[in-house]
mmCIF file of C-alpha atoms in Angstrom:
data_model
loop_
_atom_site.group_PDB
_atom_site.id
_atom_site.type_symbol
_atom_site.label_atom_id
_atom_site.label_comp_id
_atom_site.label_asym_id
_atom_site.label_seq_id
_atom_site.Cartn_x
_atom_site.Cartn_y
_atom_site.Cartn_z
ATOM 1 C CA UNK A 1 62.611 52.524 -28.545
ATOM 2 C CA UNK A 2 59.248 50.903 -28.304
ATOM 3 C CA UNK A 3 57.583 47.880 -30.436
ATOM 4 C CA UNK A 4 55.196 48.787 -33.012
ATOM 5 C CA UNK A 5 52.520 46.649 -34.354
ATOM 6 C CA UNK A 6 53.446 45.518 -37.443
ATOM 7 C CA UNK A 7 50.972 45.985 -40.574
ATOM 8 C CA UNK A 8 49.457 43.205 -41.763
ATOM 9 C CA UNK A 9 50.384 41.974 -44.868
ATOM 10 C CA UNK A 10 46.917 41.846 -46.285
ATOM 11 C CA UNK A 11 43.955 43.597 -46.244
ATOM 12 C CA UNK A 12 41.219 42.614 -42.810
ATOM 13 C CA UNK A 13 38.718 41.229 -45.296
ATOM 14 C CA UNK A 14 41.132 39.324 -47.578
ATOM 15 C CA UNK A 15 40.702 35.905 -45.395
ATOM 16 C CA UNK A 16 36.816 35.365 -46.134
ATOM 17 C CA UNK A 17 35.179 33.431 -45.881
ATOM 18 C CA UNK A 18 37.501 31.096 -43.914
ATOM 19 C CA UNK A 19 38.250 34.098 -41.179
ATOM 20 C CA UNK A 20 36.064 36.956 -40.632
ATOM 21 C CA UNK A 21 37.133 40.898 -41.070
ATOM 22 C CA UNK A 22 35.969 40.823 -37.107
ATOM 23 C CA UNK A 23 38.160 37.914 -36.393
ATOM 24 C CA UNK A 24 41.387 39.354 -37.346
ATOM 25 C CA UNK A 25 40.066 42.686 -35.970
ATOM 26 C CA UNK A 26 39.760 41.204 -32.742
ATOM 27 C CA UNK A 27 43.095 38.899 -33.005
ATOM 28 C CA UNK A 28 45.515 41.552 -34.635
ATOM 29 C CA UNK A 29 44.141 44.877 -33.298
ATOM 30 C CA UNK A 30 43.140 43.105 -29.723
ATOM 31 C CA UNK A 31 45.095 40.189 -28.885
ATOM 32 C CA UNK A 32 48.551 41.137 -30.858
ATOM 33 C CA UNK A 33 48.517 44.926 -29.902
ATOM 34 C CA UNK A 34 47.709 44.334 -25.981
ATOM 35 C CA UNK A 35 50.527 41.600 -26.349
ATOM 36 C CA UNK A 36 52.876 44.506 -27.463
ATOM 37 C CA UNK A 37 51.527 46.852 -25.053
ATOM 38 C CA UNK A 38 52.408 44.632 -22.214
ATOM 39 C CA UNK A 39 56.180 43.837 -23.361
ATOM 40 C CA UNK A 40 56.482 47.568 -23.952
ATOM 41 C CA UNK A 41 55.561 48.426 -20.494
ATOM 42 C CA UNK A 42 57.767 45.475 -19.022
ATOM 43 C CA UNK A 43 60.448 46.666 -21.175
ATOM 44 C CA UNK A 44 60.184 50.129 -19.313
ATOM 45 C CA UNK A 45 59.395 48.583 -16.326
ATOM 46 C CA UNK A 46 62.980 46.669 -16.334
ATOM 47 C CA UNK A 47 64.892 49.445 -17.326
ATOM 48 C CA UNK A 48 65.859 47.141 -20.387
ATOM 49 C CA UNK A 49 66.246 48.313 -23.860
ATOM 50 C CA UNK A 50 63.977 47.079 -26.924
ATOM 51 C CA UNK A 51 66.878 45.334 -29.213
ATOM 52 C CA UNK A 52 64.786 42.645 -31.123
ATOM 53 C CA UNK A 53 62.294 40.213 -30.207
ATOM 54 C CA UNK A 54 64.663 37.430 -31.228
ATOM 55 C CA UNK A 55 67.346 38.429 -28.772
ATOM 56 C CA UNK A 56 64.469 38.938 -25.812
ATOM 57 C CA UNK A 57 63.649 35.168 -26.753
ATOM 58 C CA UNK A 58 66.798 34.223 -24.362
ATOM 59 C CA UNK A 59 66.003 36.676 -21.768
ATOM 60 C CA UNK A 60 66.256 35.649 -18.000
ATOM 61 C CA UNK A 61 63.324 38.100 -17.209
ATOM 62 C CA UNK A 62 60.042 35.265 -17.962
ATOM 63 C CA UNK A 63 57.248 37.318 -18.711
ATOM 64 C CA UNK A 64 59.717 39.330 -20.988
ATOM 65 C CA UNK A 65 60.853 36.164 -23.072
ATOM 66 C CA UNK A 66 56.933 35.327 -23.238
ATOM 67 C CA UNK A 67 55.500 38.377 -24.109
ATOM 68 C CA UNK A 68 58.567 38.507 -26.905
ATOM 69 C CA UNK A 69 57.578 35.274 -28.154
ATOM 70 C CA UNK A 70 53.721 35.542 -28.076
ATOM 71 C CA UNK A 71 54.691 39.136 -30.459
ATOM 72 C CA UNK A 72 57.034 37.395 -32.739
ATOM 73 C CA UNK A 73 54.338 34.481 -33.200
ATOM 74 C CA UNK A 74 51.916 36.239 -33.997
ATOM 75 C CA UNK A 75 53.942 38.833 -36.666
ATOM 76 C CA UNK A 76 54.947 35.259 -38.183
ATOM 77 C CA UNK A 77 51.430 33.629 -38.129
ATOM 78 C CA UNK A 78 49.641 36.666 -40.108
ATOM 79 C CA UNK A 79 52.616 35.832 -43.066
ATOM 80 C CA UNK A 80 51.851 32.229 -42.709
ATOM 81 C CA UNK A 81 47.965 33.144 -44.181
ATOM 82 C CA UNK A 82 47.249 34.706 -47.311
ATOM 83 C CA UNK A 83 44.469 34.732 -50.245
ATOM 84 C CA UNK A 84 46.972 34.580 -52.493
ATOM 85 C CA UNK A 85 49.976 32.440 -51.499
ATOM 86 C CA UNK A 86 50.659 29.178 -53.928
ATOM 87 C CA UNK A 87 48.609 26.068 -53.432
ATOM 88 C CA UNK A 88 51.587 24.125 -53.068
ATOM 89 C CA UNK A 89 55.321 24.232 -51.899
ATOM 90 C CA UNK A 90 58.068 24.272 -54.174
ATOM 91 C CA UNK A 91 59.000 20.812 -55.717
ATOM 92 C CA UNK A 92 62.477 20.689 -53.102
ATOM 93 C CA UNK A 93 59.485 21.186 -49.765
ATOM 94 C CA UNK A 94 56.636 19.126 -51.571
ATOM 95 C CA UNK A 95 59.388 16.164 -52.458
ATOM 96 C CA UNK A 96 60.659 16.359 -48.211
ATOM 97 C CA UNK A 97 56.861 16.677 -47.562
ATOM 98 C CA UNK A 98 56.030 13.703 -49.291
ATOM 99 C CA UNK A 99 58.891 11.668 -47.765
ATOM 100 C CA UNK A 100 57.897 12.568 -44.112
ATOM 101 C CA UNK A 101 54.659 12.560 -44.585
ATOM 102 C CA UNK A 102 53.269 10.501 -47.131
ATOM 103 C CA UNK A 103 51.648 13.503 -49.293
ATOM 104 C CA UNK A 104 50.303 17.336 -49.023
ATOM 105 C CA UNK A 105 47.009 16.009 -47.685
ATOM 106 C CA UNK A 106 48.177 13.802 -45.321
ATOM 107 C CA UNK A 107 50.495 17.141 -44.106
ATOM 108 C CA UNK A 108 47.211 18.253 -43.251
ATOM 109 C CA UNK A 109 45.659 15.988 -41.702
ATOM 110 C CA UNK A 110 48.839 15.381 -39.117
ATOM 111 C CA UNK A 111 48.691 18.941 -38.934
ATOM 112 C CA UNK A 112 44.962 19.022 -37.709
ATOM 113 C CA UNK A 113 45.045 15.631 -35.847
ATOM 114 C CA UNK A 114 48.015 16.797 -33.441
ATOM 115 C CA UNK A 115 45.890 20.073 -32.877
ATOM 116 C CA UNK A 116 42.999 18.272 -32.059
ATOM 117 C CA UNK A 117 44.931 16.292 -29.615
ATOM 118 C CA UNK A 118 46.602 19.402 -27.864
ATOM 119 C CA UNK A 119 44.663 20.539 -24.823
ATOM 120 C CA UNK A 120 44.563 24.186 -24.386
ATOM 121 C CA UNK A 121 46.713 27.118 -25.846
ATOM 122 C CA UNK A 122 49.777 27.386 -28.044
ATOM 123 C CA UNK A 123 51.000 27.129 -31.298
ATOM 124 C CA UNK A 124 51.183 24.589 -33.994
ATOM 125 C CA UNK A 125 54.459 24.732 -36.327
ATOM 126 C CA UNK A 126 55.895 22.795 -39.063
ATOM 127 C CA UNK A 127 59.695 22.656 -38.629
ATOM 128 C CA UNK A 128 63.177 21.712 -40.075
ATOM 129 C CA UNK A 129 65.355 20.584 -37.743
ATOM 130 C CA UNK A 130 69.317 21.580 -38.060
ATOM 131 C CA UNK A 131 69.648 17.885 -39.080
ATOM 132 C CA UNK A 132 67.208 18.015 -42.131
ATOM 133 C CA UNK A 133 63.931 15.835 -41.618
ATOM 134 C CA UNK A 134 60.470 17.761 -41.116
ATOM 135 C CA UNK A 135 58.347 17.608 -38.340
ATOM 136 C CA UNK A 136 55.151 18.995 -36.640
ATOM 137 C CA UNK A 137 55.488 20.499 -32.729
ATOM 138 C CA UNK A 138 53.248 22.194 -30.492
ATOM 139 C CA UNK A 139 54.088 24.572 -28.115
ATOM 140 C CA UNK A 140 52.391 25.439 -25.264
ATOM 141 C CA UNK A 141 50.899 28.459 -24.680
ATOM 142 C CA UNK A 142 53.403 31.952 -25.767
ATOM 143 C CA UNK A 143 56.578 29.514 -26.488
ATOM 144 C CA UNK A 144 57.810 29.400 -29.404
ATOM 145 C CA UNK A 145 59.309 27.254 -32.021
ATOM 146 C CA UNK A 146 62.348 29.203 -32.982
ATOM 147 C CA UNK A 147 65.822 27.887 -31.775
ATOM 148 C CA UNK A 148 68.844 26.958 -32.615
ATOM 149 C CA UNK A 149 68.393 23.536 -33.650
ATOM 150 C CA UNK A 150 65.177 24.007 -35.759
ATOM 151 C CA UNK A 151 63.800 27.005 -37.944
ATOM 152 C CA UNK A 152 59.796 27.233 -37.974
ATOM 153 C CA UNK A 153 58.301 26.932 -41.654
ATOM 154 C CA UNK A 154 54.911 27.235 -40.824
ATOM 155 C CA UNK A 155 52.930 28.365 -37.500
ATOM 156 C CA UNK A 156 49.468 28.347 -36.646
ATOM 157 C CA UNK A 157 47.918 29.937 -33.385
ATOM 158 C CA UNK A 158 46.131 27.496 -31.428
ATOM 159 C CA UNK A 159 44.962 29.961 -29.193
ATOM 160 C CA UNK A 160 40.793 30.366 -29.287
ATOM 161 C CA UNK A 161 40.740 33.542 -29.794
ATOM 162 C CA UNK A 162 42.404 32.576 -33.514
ATOM 163 C CA UNK A 163 38.619 31.531 -34.402
ATOM 164 C CA UNK A 164 35.928 31.848 -31.550
ATOM 165 C CA UNK A 165 34.451 34.341 -33.140
ATOM 166 C CA UNK A 166 33.564 32.581 -36.553
ATOM 167 C CA UNK A 167 33.887 29.145 -35.268
ATOM 168 C CA UNK A 168 32.669 28.982 -31.392
ATOM 169 C CA UNK A 169 34.121 25.727 -29.890
ATOM 170 C CA UNK A 170 34.823 24.023 -33.355
ATOM 171 C CA UNK A 171 38.789 23.802 -33.628
ATOM 172 C CA UNK A 172 38.441 21.336 -36.275
ATOM 173 C CA UNK A 173 36.574 23.725 -38.226
ATOM 174 C CA UNK A 174 39.503 26.524 -37.945
ATOM 175 C CA UNK A 175 41.776 23.831 -39.151
ATOM 176 C CA UNK A 176 40.067 22.953 -42.230
ATOM 177 C CA UNK A 177 39.769 26.830 -43.093
ATOM 178 C CA UNK A 178 43.193 27.097 -42.723
ATOM 179 C CA UNK A 179 44.077 24.597 -45.325
ATOM 180 C CA UNK A 180 42.973 27.124 -47.973
ATOM 181 C CA UNK A 181 44.736 30.058 -46.193
ATOM 182 C CA UNK A 182 48.409 28.704 -46.304
ATOM 183 C CA UNK A 183 51.239 30.965 -47.902
ATOM 184 C CA UNK A 184 53.496 28.187 -49.303
ATOM 185 C CA UNK A 185 55.033 30.833 -50.292
ATOM 186 C CA UNK A 186 56.322 32.215 -47.304
ATOM 187 C CA UNK A 187 56.887 28.662 -45.949
ATOM 188 C CA UNK A 188 58.808 27.696 -48.805
ATOM 189 C CA UNK A 189 61.080 30.903 -48.389
ATOM 190 C CA UNK A 190 61.434 30.005 -44.676
ATOM 191 C CA UNK A 191 62.681 26.957 -45.709
ATOM 192 C CA UNK A 192 65.074 28.327 -48.193
ATOM 193 C CA UNK A 193 66.326 31.176 -46.148
ATOM 194 C CA UNK A 194 66.354 29.545 -42.069
ATOM 195 C CA UNK A 195 65.826 32.160 -39.409
ATOM 196 C CA UNK A 196 69.279 32.132 -37.799
ATOM 197 C CA UNK A 197 68.659 32.641 -33.808
ATOM 198 C CA UNK A 198 71.404 31.582 -31.026
ATOM 199 C CA UNK A 199 71.783 33.106 -27.515
ATOM 200 C CA UNK A 200 73.511 36.297 -27.362
ATOM 201 C CA UNK A 201 77.307 36.423 -26.165
ATOM 202 C CA UNK A 202 77.751 36.463 -22.493
#
């Protein structure tokens, strides 16, 4: 079994004018698909079985783990965006955001500040720690926020290919655009039904 490119949850024009169909096509059919092709080739070359992306995150093969993380991150990212998503989180998550960051607007500001302070590629995440608090973290390059002690609620791609065709070197403009696209319904569901990950049994 090999990994296939999952369907986008919306039409490629649906995120315009914030993200163009040209950007989505290059990002989805270009970068995401290329990552999956490399992942499948690596699996074939090493003789390993595909299993799930989540299990491959624990692989001792660093390239395999990296490719699995990038593939997982991209699929998660597509669902974090939506032209139809609710404008705000549900009451419970909204209250936690207010407690941690002050307001939803302040959370957006904190996300943008963290992303702009990060040099290079990577991913920005809003996560909930296993002990309860919300936190913004950044993972470098292709690393993922999915871990035993935290669950990702929101993920934002900080690789230049996510915005360069629309915003050139203006990461701040991309982040402003993302504000209008966050699928808070999906974010809320991730909070209500945390993604569970644990290392495979030895």
